PDB file of C-alpha atoms in Angstrom:
ATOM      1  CA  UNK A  34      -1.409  -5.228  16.695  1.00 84.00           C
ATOM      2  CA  UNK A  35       1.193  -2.303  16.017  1.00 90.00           C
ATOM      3  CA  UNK A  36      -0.840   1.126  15.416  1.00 94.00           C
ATOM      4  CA  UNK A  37       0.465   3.175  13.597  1.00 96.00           C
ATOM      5  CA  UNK A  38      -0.314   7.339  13.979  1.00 97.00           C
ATOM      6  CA  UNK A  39       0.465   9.929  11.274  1.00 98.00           C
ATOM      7  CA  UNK A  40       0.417  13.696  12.215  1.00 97.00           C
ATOM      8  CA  UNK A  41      -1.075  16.300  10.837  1.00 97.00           C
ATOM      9  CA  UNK A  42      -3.749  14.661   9.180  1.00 97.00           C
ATOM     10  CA  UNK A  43      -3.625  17.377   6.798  1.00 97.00           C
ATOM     11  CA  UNK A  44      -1.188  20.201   5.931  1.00 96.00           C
ATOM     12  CA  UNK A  45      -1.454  23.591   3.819  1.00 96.00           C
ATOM     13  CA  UNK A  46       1.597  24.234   2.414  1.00 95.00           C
ATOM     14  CA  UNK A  47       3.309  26.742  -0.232  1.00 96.00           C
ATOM     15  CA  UNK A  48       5.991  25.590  -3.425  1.00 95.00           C
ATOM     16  CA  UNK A  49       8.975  25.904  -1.863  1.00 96.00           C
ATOM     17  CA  UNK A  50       8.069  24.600   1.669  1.00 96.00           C
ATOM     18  CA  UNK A  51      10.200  22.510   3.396  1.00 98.00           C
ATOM     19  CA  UNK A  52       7.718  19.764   4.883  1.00 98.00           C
ATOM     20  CA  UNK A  53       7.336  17.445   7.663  1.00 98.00           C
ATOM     21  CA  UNK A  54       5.266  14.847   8.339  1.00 98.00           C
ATOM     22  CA  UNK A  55       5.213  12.466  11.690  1.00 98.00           C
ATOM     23  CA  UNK A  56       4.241   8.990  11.819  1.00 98.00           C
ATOM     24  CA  UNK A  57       4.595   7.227  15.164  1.00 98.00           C
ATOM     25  CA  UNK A  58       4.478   3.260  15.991  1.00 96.00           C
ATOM     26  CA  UNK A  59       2.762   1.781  18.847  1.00 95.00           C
ATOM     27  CA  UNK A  60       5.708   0.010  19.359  1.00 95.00           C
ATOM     28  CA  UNK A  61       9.438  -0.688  18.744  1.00 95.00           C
ATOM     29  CA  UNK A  62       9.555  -1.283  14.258  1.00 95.00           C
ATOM     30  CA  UNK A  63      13.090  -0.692  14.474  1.00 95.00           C
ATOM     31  CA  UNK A  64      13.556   0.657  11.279  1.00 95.00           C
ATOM     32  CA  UNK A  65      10.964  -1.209   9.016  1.00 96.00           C
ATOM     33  CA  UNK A  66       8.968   1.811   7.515  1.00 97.00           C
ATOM     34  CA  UNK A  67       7.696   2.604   4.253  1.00 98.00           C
ATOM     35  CA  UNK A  68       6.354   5.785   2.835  1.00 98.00           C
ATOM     36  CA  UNK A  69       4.180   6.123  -0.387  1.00 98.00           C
ATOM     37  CA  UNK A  70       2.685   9.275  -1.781  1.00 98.00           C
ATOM     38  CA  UNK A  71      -1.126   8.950  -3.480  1.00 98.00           C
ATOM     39  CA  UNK A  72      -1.867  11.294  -5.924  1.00 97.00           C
ATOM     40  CA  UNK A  73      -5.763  11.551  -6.695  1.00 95.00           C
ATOM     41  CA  UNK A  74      -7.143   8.879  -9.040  1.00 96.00           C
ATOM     42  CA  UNK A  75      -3.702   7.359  -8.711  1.00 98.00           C
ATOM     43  CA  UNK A  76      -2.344   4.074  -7.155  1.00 98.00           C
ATOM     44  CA  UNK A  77      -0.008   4.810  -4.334  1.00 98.00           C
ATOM     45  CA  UNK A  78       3.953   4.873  -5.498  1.00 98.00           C
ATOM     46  CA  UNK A  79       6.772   4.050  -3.006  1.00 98.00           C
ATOM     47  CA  UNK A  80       9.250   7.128  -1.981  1.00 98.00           C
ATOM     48  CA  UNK A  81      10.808   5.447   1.249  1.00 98.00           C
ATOM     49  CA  UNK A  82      11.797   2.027   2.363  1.00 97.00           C
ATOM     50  CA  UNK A  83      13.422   0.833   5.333  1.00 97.00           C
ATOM     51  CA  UNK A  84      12.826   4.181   6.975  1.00 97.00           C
ATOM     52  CA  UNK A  85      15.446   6.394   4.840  1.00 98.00           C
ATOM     53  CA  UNK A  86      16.812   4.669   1.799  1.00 98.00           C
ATOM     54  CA  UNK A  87      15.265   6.398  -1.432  1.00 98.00           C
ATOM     55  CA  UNK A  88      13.287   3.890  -4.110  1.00 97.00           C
ATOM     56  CA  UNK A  89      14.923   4.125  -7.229  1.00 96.00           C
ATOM     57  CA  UNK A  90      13.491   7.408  -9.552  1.00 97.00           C
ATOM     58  CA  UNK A  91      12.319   9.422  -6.583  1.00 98.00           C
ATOM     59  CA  UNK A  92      13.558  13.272  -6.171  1.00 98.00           C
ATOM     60  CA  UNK A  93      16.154  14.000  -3.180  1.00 98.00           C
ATOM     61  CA  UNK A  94      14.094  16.380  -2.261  1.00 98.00           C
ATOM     62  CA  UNK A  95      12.159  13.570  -0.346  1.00 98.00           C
ATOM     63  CA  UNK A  96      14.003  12.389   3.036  1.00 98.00           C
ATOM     64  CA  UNK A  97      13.442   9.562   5.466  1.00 98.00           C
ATOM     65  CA  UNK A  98      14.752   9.222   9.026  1.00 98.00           C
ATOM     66  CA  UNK A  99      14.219   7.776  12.135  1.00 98.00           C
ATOM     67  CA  UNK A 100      14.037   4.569  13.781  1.00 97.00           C
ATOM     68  CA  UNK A 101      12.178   2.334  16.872  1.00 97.00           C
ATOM     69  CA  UNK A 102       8.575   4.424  17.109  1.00 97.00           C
ATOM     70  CA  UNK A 103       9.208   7.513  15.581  1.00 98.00           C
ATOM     71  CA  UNK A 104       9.612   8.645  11.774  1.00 98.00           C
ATOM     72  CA  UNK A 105       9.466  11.274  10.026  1.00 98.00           C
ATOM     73  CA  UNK A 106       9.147  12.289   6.086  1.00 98.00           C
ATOM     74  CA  UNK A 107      11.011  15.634   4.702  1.00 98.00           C
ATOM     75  CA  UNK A 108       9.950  17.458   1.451  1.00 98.00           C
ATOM     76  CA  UNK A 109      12.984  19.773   1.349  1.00 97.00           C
ATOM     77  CA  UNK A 110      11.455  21.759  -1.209  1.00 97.00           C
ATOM     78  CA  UNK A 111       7.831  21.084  -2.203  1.00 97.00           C
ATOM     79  CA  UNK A 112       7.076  21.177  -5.816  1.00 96.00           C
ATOM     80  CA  UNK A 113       3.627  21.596  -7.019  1.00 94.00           C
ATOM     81  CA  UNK A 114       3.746  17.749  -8.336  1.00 95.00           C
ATOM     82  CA  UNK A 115       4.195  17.012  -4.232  1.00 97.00           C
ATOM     83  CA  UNK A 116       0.308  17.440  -3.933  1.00 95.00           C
ATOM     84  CA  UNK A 117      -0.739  14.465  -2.544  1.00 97.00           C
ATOM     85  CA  UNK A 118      -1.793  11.801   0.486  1.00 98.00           C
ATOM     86  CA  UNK A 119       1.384  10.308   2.116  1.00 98.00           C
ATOM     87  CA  UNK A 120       0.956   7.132   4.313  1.00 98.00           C
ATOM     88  CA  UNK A 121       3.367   5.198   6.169  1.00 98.00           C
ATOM     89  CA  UNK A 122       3.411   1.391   6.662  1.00 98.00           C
ATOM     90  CA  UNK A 123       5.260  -0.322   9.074  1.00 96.00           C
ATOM     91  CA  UNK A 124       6.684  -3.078   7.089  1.00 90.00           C
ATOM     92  CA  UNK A 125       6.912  -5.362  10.207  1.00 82.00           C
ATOM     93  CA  UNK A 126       3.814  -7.871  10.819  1.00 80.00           C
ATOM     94  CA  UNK A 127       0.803  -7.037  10.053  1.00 84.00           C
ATOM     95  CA  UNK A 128       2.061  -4.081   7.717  1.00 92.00           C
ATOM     96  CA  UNK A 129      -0.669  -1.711   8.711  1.00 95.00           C
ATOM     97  CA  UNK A 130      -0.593   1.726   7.157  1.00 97.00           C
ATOM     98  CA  UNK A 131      -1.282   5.119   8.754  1.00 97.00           C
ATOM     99  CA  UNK A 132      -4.022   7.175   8.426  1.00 98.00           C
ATOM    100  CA  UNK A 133      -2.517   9.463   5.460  1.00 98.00           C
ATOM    101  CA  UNK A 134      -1.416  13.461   5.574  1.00 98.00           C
ATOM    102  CA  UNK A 135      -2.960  15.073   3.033  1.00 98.00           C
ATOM    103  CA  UNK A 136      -1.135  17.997   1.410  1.00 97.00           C
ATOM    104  CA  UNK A 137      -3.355  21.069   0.656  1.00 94.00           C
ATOM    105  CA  UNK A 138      -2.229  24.386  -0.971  1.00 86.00           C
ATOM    106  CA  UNK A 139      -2.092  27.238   1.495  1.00 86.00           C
TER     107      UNK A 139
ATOM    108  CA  UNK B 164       9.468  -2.282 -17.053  1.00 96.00           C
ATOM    109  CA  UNK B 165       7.581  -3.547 -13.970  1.00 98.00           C
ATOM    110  CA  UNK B 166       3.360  -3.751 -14.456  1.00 98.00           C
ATOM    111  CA  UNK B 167       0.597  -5.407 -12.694  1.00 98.00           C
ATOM    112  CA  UNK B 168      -2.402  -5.190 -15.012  1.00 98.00           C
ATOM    113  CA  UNK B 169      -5.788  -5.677 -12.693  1.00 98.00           C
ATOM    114  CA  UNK B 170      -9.092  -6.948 -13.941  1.00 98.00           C
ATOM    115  CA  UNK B 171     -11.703  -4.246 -14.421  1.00 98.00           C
ATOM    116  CA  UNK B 172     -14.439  -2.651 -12.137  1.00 98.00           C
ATOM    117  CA  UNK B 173     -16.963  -5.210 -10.507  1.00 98.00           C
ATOM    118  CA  UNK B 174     -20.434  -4.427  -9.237  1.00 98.00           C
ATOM    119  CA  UNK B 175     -21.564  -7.492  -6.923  1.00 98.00           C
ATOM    120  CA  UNK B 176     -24.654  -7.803  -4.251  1.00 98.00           C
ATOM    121  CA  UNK B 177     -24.485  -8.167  -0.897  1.00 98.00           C
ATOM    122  CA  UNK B 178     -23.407 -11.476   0.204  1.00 98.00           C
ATOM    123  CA  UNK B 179     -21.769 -12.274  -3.346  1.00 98.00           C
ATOM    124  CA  UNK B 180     -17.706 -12.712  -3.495  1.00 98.00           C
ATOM    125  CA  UNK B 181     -15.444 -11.147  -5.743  1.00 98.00           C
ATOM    126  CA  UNK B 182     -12.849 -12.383  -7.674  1.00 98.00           C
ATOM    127  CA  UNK B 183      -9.839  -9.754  -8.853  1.00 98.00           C
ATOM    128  CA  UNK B 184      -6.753 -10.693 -10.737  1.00 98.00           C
ATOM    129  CA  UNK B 185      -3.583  -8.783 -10.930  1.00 98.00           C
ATOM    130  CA  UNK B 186      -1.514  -9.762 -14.618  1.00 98.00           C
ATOM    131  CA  UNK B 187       2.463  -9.053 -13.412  1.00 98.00           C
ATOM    132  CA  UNK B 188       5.087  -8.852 -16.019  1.00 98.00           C
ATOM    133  CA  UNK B 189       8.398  -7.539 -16.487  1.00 98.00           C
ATOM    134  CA  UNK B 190      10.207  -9.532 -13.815  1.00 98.00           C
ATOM    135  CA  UNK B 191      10.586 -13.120 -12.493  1.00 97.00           C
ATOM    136  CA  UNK B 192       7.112 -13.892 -10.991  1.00 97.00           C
ATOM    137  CA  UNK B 193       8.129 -16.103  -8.647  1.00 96.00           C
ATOM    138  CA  UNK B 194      10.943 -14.328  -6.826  1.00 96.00           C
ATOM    139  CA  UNK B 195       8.697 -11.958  -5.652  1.00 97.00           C
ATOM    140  CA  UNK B 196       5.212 -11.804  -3.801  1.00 97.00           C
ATOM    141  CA  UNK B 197       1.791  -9.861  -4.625  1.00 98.00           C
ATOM    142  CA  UNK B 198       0.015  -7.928  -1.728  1.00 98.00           C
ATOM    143  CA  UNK B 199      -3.487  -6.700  -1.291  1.00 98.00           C
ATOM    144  CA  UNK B 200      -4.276  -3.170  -0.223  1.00 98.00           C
ATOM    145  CA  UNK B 201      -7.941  -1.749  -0.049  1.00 98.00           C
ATOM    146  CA  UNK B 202      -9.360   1.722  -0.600  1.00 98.00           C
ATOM    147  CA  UNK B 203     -12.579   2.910   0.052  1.00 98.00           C
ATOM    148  CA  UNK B 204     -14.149   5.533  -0.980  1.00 97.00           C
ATOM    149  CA  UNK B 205     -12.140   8.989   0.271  1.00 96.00           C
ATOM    150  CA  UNK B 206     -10.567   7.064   2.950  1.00 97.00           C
ATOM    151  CA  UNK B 207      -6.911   5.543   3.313  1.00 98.00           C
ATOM    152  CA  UNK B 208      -4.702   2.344   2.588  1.00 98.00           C
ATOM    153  CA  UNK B 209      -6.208  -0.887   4.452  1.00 98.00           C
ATOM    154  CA  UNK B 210      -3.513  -3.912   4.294  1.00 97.00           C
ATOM    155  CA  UNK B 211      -5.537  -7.083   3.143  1.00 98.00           C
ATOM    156  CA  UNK B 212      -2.237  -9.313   2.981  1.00 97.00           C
ATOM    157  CA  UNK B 213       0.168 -11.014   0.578  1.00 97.00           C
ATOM    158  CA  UNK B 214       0.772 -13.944  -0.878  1.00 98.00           C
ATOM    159  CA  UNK B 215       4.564 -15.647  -2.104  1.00 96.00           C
ATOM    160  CA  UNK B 216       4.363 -16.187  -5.336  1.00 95.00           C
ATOM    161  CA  UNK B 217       7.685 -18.803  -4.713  1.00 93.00           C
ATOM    162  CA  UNK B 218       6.198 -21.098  -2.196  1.00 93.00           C
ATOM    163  CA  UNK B 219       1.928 -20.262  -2.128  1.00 93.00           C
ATOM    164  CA  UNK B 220       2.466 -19.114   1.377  1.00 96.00           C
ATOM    165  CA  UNK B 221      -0.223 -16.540   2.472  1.00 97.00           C
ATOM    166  CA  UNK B 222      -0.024 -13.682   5.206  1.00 96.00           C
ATOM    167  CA  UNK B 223      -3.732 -12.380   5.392  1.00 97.00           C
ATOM    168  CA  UNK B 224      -4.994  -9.120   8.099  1.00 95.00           C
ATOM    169  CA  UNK B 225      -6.830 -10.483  10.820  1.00 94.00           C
ATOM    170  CA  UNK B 226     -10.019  -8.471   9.383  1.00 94.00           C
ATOM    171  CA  UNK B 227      -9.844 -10.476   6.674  1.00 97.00           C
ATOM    172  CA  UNK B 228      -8.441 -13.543   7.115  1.00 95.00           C
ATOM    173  CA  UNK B 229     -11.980 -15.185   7.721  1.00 97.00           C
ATOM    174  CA  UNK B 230     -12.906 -13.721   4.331  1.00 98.00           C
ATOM    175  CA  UNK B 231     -10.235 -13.738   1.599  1.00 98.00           C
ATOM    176  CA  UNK B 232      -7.862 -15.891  -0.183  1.00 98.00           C
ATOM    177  CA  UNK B 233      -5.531 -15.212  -2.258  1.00 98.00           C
ATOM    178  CA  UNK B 234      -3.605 -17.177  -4.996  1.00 98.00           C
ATOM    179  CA  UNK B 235      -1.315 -17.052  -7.511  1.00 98.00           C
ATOM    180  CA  UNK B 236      -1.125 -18.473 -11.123  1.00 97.00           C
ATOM    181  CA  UNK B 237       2.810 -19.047 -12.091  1.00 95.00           C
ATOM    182  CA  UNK B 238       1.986 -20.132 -15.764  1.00 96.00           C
ATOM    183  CA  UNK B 239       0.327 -16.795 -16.412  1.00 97.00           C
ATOM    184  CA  UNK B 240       2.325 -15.070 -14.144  1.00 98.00           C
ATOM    185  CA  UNK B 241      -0.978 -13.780 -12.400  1.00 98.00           C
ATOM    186  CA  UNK B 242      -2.792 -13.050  -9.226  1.00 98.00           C
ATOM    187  CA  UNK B 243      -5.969 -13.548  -7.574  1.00 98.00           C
ATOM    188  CA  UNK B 244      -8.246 -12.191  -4.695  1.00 98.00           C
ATOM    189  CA  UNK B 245     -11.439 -13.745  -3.699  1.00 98.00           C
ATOM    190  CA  UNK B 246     -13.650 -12.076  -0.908  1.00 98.00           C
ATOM    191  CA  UNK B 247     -16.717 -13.659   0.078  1.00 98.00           C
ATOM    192  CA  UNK B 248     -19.647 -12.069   2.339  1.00 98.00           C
ATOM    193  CA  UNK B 249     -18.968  -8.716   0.376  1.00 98.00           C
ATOM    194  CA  UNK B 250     -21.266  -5.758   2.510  1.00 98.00           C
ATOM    195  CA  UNK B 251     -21.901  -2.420   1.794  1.00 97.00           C
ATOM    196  CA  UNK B 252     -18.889  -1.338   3.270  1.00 97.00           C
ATOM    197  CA  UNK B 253     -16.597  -3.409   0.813  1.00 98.00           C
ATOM    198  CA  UNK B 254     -17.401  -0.969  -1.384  1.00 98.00           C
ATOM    199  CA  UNK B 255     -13.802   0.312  -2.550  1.00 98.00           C
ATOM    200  CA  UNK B 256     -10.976   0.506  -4.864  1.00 98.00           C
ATOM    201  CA  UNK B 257      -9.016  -2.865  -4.120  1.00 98.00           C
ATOM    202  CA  UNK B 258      -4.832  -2.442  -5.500  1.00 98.00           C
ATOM    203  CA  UNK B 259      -2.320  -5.514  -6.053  1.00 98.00           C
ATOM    204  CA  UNK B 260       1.092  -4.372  -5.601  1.00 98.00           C
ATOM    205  CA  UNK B 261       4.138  -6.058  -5.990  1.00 98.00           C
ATOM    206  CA  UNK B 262       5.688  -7.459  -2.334  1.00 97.00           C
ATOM    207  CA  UNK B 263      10.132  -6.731  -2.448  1.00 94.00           C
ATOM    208  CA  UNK B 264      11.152  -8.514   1.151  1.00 90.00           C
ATOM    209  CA  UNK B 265      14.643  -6.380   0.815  1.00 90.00           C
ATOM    210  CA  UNK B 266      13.765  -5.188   4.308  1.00 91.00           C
ATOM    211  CA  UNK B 267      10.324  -6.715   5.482  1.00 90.00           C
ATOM    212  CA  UNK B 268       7.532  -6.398   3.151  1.00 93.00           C
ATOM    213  CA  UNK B 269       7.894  -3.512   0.685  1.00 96.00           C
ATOM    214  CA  UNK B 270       5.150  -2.455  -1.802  1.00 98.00           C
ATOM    215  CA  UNK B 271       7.181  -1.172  -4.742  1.00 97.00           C
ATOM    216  CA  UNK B 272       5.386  -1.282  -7.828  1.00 98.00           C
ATOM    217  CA  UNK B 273       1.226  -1.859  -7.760  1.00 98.00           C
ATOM    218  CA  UNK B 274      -1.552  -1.957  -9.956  1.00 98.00           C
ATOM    219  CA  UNK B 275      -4.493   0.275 -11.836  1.00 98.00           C
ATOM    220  CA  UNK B 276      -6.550  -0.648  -9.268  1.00 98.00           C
ATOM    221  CA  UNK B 277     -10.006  -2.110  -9.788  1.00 98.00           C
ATOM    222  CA  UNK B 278     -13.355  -0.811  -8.031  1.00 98.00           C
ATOM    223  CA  UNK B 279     -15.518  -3.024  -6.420  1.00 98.00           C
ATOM    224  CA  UNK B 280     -19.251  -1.592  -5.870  1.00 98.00           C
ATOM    225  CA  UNK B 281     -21.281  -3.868  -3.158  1.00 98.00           C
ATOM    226  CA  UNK B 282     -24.522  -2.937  -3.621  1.00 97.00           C
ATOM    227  CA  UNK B 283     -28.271  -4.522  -3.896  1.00 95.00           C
TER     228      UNK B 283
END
């Protein structure tokens, strides 16, 4: 099965940040990646799909890019409402998710 | 607008199944599919699988796949999860969410959630 391997696990960060988080694929997804933010006591909400095209309603301030094993998600600008858990999910079989970056203020 | 409406919080003993339903409205039921995703407790997203809600056709995680089984309902435009053998460690928060295939499977609206306590 595909692994997939989110860096940091956690992050402390300051409004007004601009923020990166990593997620890497044990192999080749070619560009079938999802990200979803999880805010606490909250369902997880789609930001990203296909690697970089934004779902419908989400801020610019959140980015996608990248393609084959390596991703990345870009907060331009953090907000205080950014708090949360982001996961990745390779959207290639099985759809595995990563292990989550959680977002802490610094 | 787009909901999935889960059934509520379940306590169950070990070796008991489960049954959780996800209500969908808003859109046409059958031209999309319902996935599973579960929680537990302070740790991350676990894909379960999905199920078309066209065709029937199931795609379950091989940790599951000898445990679950998920179905849909089109007259009530609704969708189940069973899991049998529940343990301890089924203990969790258990989401529906709906399944877009505009680029492989995409998880773009989901549920409440509903919390499933295994415990004797």
């Amino acid at each position: 099965d595909i692994q997939m391997t989110q860096s940091p696990s956690s992050l402390s960060v300051s409004v007004g940040d601009r923020v990166t988080i990593t997620c890497r694929a044990s192999q080749s997804i070619d560009n079938y990646l999802n990200w979803y933010q999880q805010k606490p006591g909250e369902a997880p909400k789609l930001l990203i799909y296909a690697a970089s095209s934004l779902q419908s309603g989400v801020p610019s301030r959140f980015s996608g890019s990248g393609s084959g094993t390596d991703f990345t998600l870009t907060i331009s600008s953090l907000q205080p409402e950014d708090l949360a858990t982001y996961y990745c999910q390779q959207s290639y079989s099985p759809h595995t998710f990563g292990q989550g970056t959680k977002l802490e203020i610094k | 607008q787009v909901q999935l409406v889960q059934s509520g919080a379940e306590v169950k003993k070990p070796g008991a199944s489960v049954n959780v339903s996800c209500k969908a409205s808003g859109y046409t039921f059958s031209s999309y599919g319902i996935g599973w995703v579960r929680q537990a407790p302070g740790q991350g997203l676990e894909w379960m699988g999905w199920i078309s809600a066209y065709k029937g056709n199931t795609n379950y995680a091989q940790n599951f796949q000898d445990r679950v089984t998920m179905t849909t309902e089109k007259s009530t435009n609704t969708a189940y999860m069973e899991l049998r053998g529940l343990r301890s460690d089924d203990t969790a928060i258990f989401y529906c969410a709906r399944v877009s295939l505009v680029f492989g499977v995409i998880l773009d609206y989901w549920g409440q959630g509903t919390l499933v306590t295994v415990s004797s």
